[in-house]
RNA sequence: UGCCCCGUGGUGUAACUGGCAACACGUCUGACUCUGGAUCAGAAGAGUCCAGGUUCGAGCCCUGGCGGGGCAACCA
């Protein structure tokens, strides 16, 4: 046996599951849906998909892939004909497919279910659970109330079933104009959940639908349609974003009231935010329509189409989604993570090629005029396991990058400068012997260099070192190219957080696209099709533009720069002069509460009396007394338990801490636990018959079944172990079985004491006195 | 001012039934290098929003506070 390899990223290391995957696994274990896993990705075809959707796609399709027999449907949630178009539906399919997911034959449309939705609406009306409301839009809004005030019932709420049915039929038949009637669920106009105040189910819209044409003039609302779509497709796990949290009550209500057995369950997760961009369809539409970008597939857009055109790979997007995880907290991911996953993928897959973005002419004075050498240059560096090379022309006149020359370089700059020598990648060493400047402007226009013929291929026979290697192209054989340098679309991390009177567009980055028209690229790329990806050596990853690039005109988009250590050094250098480092942001921790706060409570006299009775007469802590005073149900439980066992402080602790906990997961009146049994348990602990940890275990069983604690203790043999030898043996054996940890403890990692106590407690099934365990452990470990 | 959700290094997420706060990105060293890339080795950085409480032991359970977000479209 060899030692286990120290590989923290081993693929078979069981990565902890996110809360959704954990839930799916649990549902599978308990066979909640008969072992099925069925998800869906349900876009509305009213815009292009963006990387936030990619998160959802990866989640839904990912879960289906990961589970045997799992399926994920692609379903268009096309219930609002005003905004939806076929071109969007087609683009969405292309994007999902491009990301690498396959819905096989499960392409669905909500519009295919319109007849079924209608029948369900009829059913709800027949059951008296829905009605036709003829109030105006304004009235409905007014009657809905506000978040703090209950709504009022519509005067049409109690129409007869027959009248409702008749009206519904005539709505469908097109007898009414838009807005004349709506159908609403009859739920509760006073519900604290606004969505439950008789939500609209159907509205009249005399609009052409891109799929159903003019077949319908009534269209279902999201809350009515979506859950039914899931139910019709027998979806098991309906995943959506956090803002639908409150809609879940309605989702469940509809399914329950139309009588769907074993209904799908909605779970919400946080939508994706990335800094320096916006990820909401409404805002992206504005960018397109107001011409801030040039279409949905503008490479600056965070749309799938934009990212694709920019040169991002599906793999990079999927890995990014994998990396950011899934949770229930609103958060903002930094762009750096996306960039990392892009580089990480492209580094392994992109051929290297040389392109000079901002050319500076170089004449090699001692190189024969008219001579051209074709040098062999590998496409991939030594550490990328891929084969292939091309020939690049070397000649007397070259171009190098302007940035690679400095007349007065700082010490850390190791590229070209007067008198300095660098290596031309895959070529020769050259030394700068002269600098030619424009007489008027002083701008450097040309460099005169000498080359060392002995250094062909990049090595010198005398072994002298050159630190810098720069890229170049031959002046004559290189071809002109346009290069578009993309940068973040916005200048601030959170563009949506705009001051009064402004909006996110005020933060648009004017330099989000810089077009370079005079770039020169090596000729080897000439035959490559549009969309080809490269690494331009020392610059970044680029992709020839699928729209504008052709044999005549080469256009390249910068996907992402290389990591640039020099830029960091230069920035630091520049920043040192004026004020040095920016002080650490004041906002760090600004959302944290400062210090303690005074508790002000407007108590009734009755409440005050109770608190003082509890603290003074019964000797309870203020905390417990307050809880008891505030919660009538808990108070009653306490009083009744106290009647069975007269130890107020002990009983109060159990009631306040433990009874309250279990009572949260069930309706109060459903709690099985009886006062007498709790009293018995508390007494056993107080009498020293059982330990507290045993008592906790017994308690959780009691909370479910209300068994007599004495019976549980007896059945499981949980009496406290008083025998000192058992304690001694167990402690010794635990220490012996954990020699490494024991060593670490002795070396000062005393936090491990808890670990050891836990081990011993677990092995004794909680029957040992933890205090005794602890002190014995301490003694033995320091021997 | 009602209801609901959520607070863990700079960032995104983990932490099994309460038992060593972990991983990734980023940052900083160093090695290597014909890309100031990649790779490799290492380091710093949180005591889990605050205050009480329960417990031998709390990021996790209880109470109160503070902070952030969602909900008053005939949008989804």
Short mmCIF file of C-alpha atoms (C1' of nucleotides) in Angstrom, two decimals, chain A residues 16 44 77 79-80 137 141 144 147-148 179 194 200 203 205 222 244 246 324 326 329-330 334 337 347 352 381 383 412 414-415 423 425-426 457-458 535 538 563 565 568 572 591-592 595 597 599 656-657 660-661 664 741 744 754 758 770 774, chain B residues 1-15 18-21 23-29 33-39 42 49-51 53-58 61-67 69-76:
data_model
loop_
_atom_site.label_atom_id
_atom_site.label_comp_id
_atom_site.label_asym_id
_atom_site.label_seq_id
_atom_site.Cartn_x
_atom_site.Cartn_y
_atom_site.Cartn_z
CA UNK A 16 -20.63 18.56 -0.86
CA UNK A 44 -40.18 33.09 -21.77
CA UNK A 77 -43.45 29.78 -20.96
CA UNK A 79 -48.38 32.96 -21.98
CA UNK A 80 -47.99 36.64 -22.82
CA UNK A 137 -57.98 47.53 -13.67
CA UNK A 141 -55.58 47.59 -7.90
CA UNK A 144 -56.05 44.82 -3.46
CA UNK A 147 -48.61 45.52 1.98
CA UNK A 148 -49.72 46.90 5.30
CA UNK A 179 -59.74 44.54 -19.74
CA UNK A 194 -50.29 39.89 -1.47
CA UNK A 200 -55.76 36.96 -11.52
CA UNK A 203 -56.95 38.27 -18.79
CA UNK A 205 -55.90 40.11 -24.84
CA UNK A 222 -47.97 33.08 -14.83
CA UNK A 244 -40.81 33.73 -6.66
CA UNK A 246 -44.00 34.26 -2.18
CA UNK A 324 -20.18 29.69 -8.10
CA UNK A 326 -26.18 27.51 -5.74
CA UNK A 329 -28.32 34.40 -0.53
CA UNK A 330 -28.33 37.31 -2.91
CA UNK A 334 -16.75 38.92 -9.26
CA UNK A 337 -14.12 34.14 -11.61
CA UNK A 347 -5.22 27.84 -22.15
CA UNK A 352 -0.81 30.33 -30.00
CA UNK A 381 3.67 25.63 -25.33
CA UNK A 383 3.02 22.35 -20.95
CA UNK A 412 11.51 45.88 -13.58
CA UNK A 414 12.63 43.68 -19.17
CA UNK A 415 11.64 44.24 -22.73
CA UNK A 423 14.51 37.54 -27.69
CA UNK A 425 9.84 34.66 -29.89
CA UNK A 426 10.91 31.65 -31.96
CA UNK A 457 15.61 29.49 -32.48
CA UNK A 458 16.03 31.54 -29.34
CA UNK A 535 -4.11 32.96 -27.97
CA UNK A 538 1.49 37.59 -24.50
CA UNK A 563 -3.09 37.40 -16.50
CA UNK A 565 1.76 40.57 -13.76
CA UNK A 568 0.07 44.97 -11.81
CA UNK A 572 1.59 49.74 -8.32
CA UNK A 591 -23.85 46.18 7.16
CA UNK A 592 -22.90 44.85 10.50
CA UNK A 595 -22.61 47.12 19.47
CA UNK A 597 -28.94 47.83 21.24
CA UNK A 599 -34.38 46.68 24.03
CA UNK A 656 -38.13 27.64 26.04
CA UNK A 657 -35.27 25.97 24.22
CA UNK A 660 -40.19 25.80 21.17
CA UNK A 661 -37.86 24.34 18.60
CA UNK A 664 -41.89 25.29 14.97
CA UNK A 741 -4.81 14.02 16.97
CA UNK A 744 -1.52 17.63 17.86
CA UNK A 754 -14.05 19.06 21.97
CA UNK A 758 -17.37 14.12 21.14
CA UNK A 770 -19.50 14.83 29.88
CA UNK A 774 -13.69 16.10 29.86
"C1'" U B 1 -45.38 49.75 8.56
"C1'" G B 2 -47.78 43.75 7.29
"C1'" C B 3 -45.90 38.99 5.42
"C1'" C B 4 -41.80 36.05 3.57
"C1'" C B 5 -36.50 34.96 2.75
"C1'" C B 6 -31.34 35.63 3.95
"C1'" G B 7 -26.52 37.22 6.99
"C1'" U B 8 -19.55 32.43 7.26
"C1'" G B 9 -12.11 35.47 4.95
"C1'" G B 10 -11.82 40.73 -0.21
"C1'" U B 11 -15.37 37.44 -3.51
"C1'" G B 12 -18.39 32.87 -4.34
"C1'" U B 13 -19.59 28.58 -1.62
"C1'" A B 14 -18.67 24.18 2.30
"C1'" A B 15 -18.88 22.47 7.26
"C1'" G B 18 -24.23 20.40 17.79
"C1'" G B 19 -17.60 18.05 18.09
"C1'" C B 20 -10.44 20.42 14.38
"C1'" A B 21 -14.26 26.76 10.44
"C1'" C B 23 -12.61 24.55 -0.88
"C1'" A B 24 -12.21 27.75 -5.12
"C1'" C B 25 -11.23 32.70 -7.14
"C1'" G B 26 -8.35 36.85 -5.73
"C1'" U B 27 -3.86 38.67 -2.99
"C1'" C B 28 1.37 37.99 -1.53
"C1'" U B 29 6.23 35.05 -1.54
"C1'" U B 33 10.02 29.15 -17.87
"C1'" C B 34 11.71 31.15 -25.25
"C1'" U B 35 4.43 33.89 -23.29
"C1'" G B 36 5.74 39.05 -17.08
"C1'" G B 37 1.15 33.05 -19.56
"C1'" A B 38 0.86 28.12 -17.68
"C1'" U B 39 2.80 24.97 -13.91
"C1'" G B 42 4.27 28.03 0.13
"C1'" C B 49 -23.80 40.49 11.74
"C1'" C B 50 -24.54 41.94 17.25
"C1'" A B 51 -26.24 40.78 22.33
"C1'" G B 53 -29.38 32.03 26.52
"C1'" U B 54 -29.30 26.33 26.26
"C1'" U B 55 -25.08 22.77 26.30
"C1'" C B 56 -19.18 19.58 28.62
"C1'" G B 57 -19.10 21.87 23.68
"C1'" A B 58 -22.84 26.45 19.18
"C1'" C B 61 -30.51 25.06 18.69
"C1'" C B 62 -33.68 29.21 21.59
"C1'" U B 63 -34.80 34.69 22.36
"C1'" G B 64 -34.15 39.72 21.10
"C1'" G B 65 -31.89 43.20 18.07
"C1'" C B 66 -29.28 45.05 13.59
"C1'" G B 67 -28.51 44.71 8.37
"C1'" G B 69 -33.51 41.41 -0.23
"C1'" G B 70 -38.60 40.13 -2.16
"C1'" C B 71 -44.06 41.12 -2.38
"C1'" A B 72 -49.17 46.22 -3.56
"C1'" A B 73 -48.18 44.42 -13.41
"C1'" C B 74 -54.48 42.35 -16.42
"C1'" C B 75 -45.27 40.78 -16.63
"C1'" A B 76 -42.64 36.28 -15.89
#
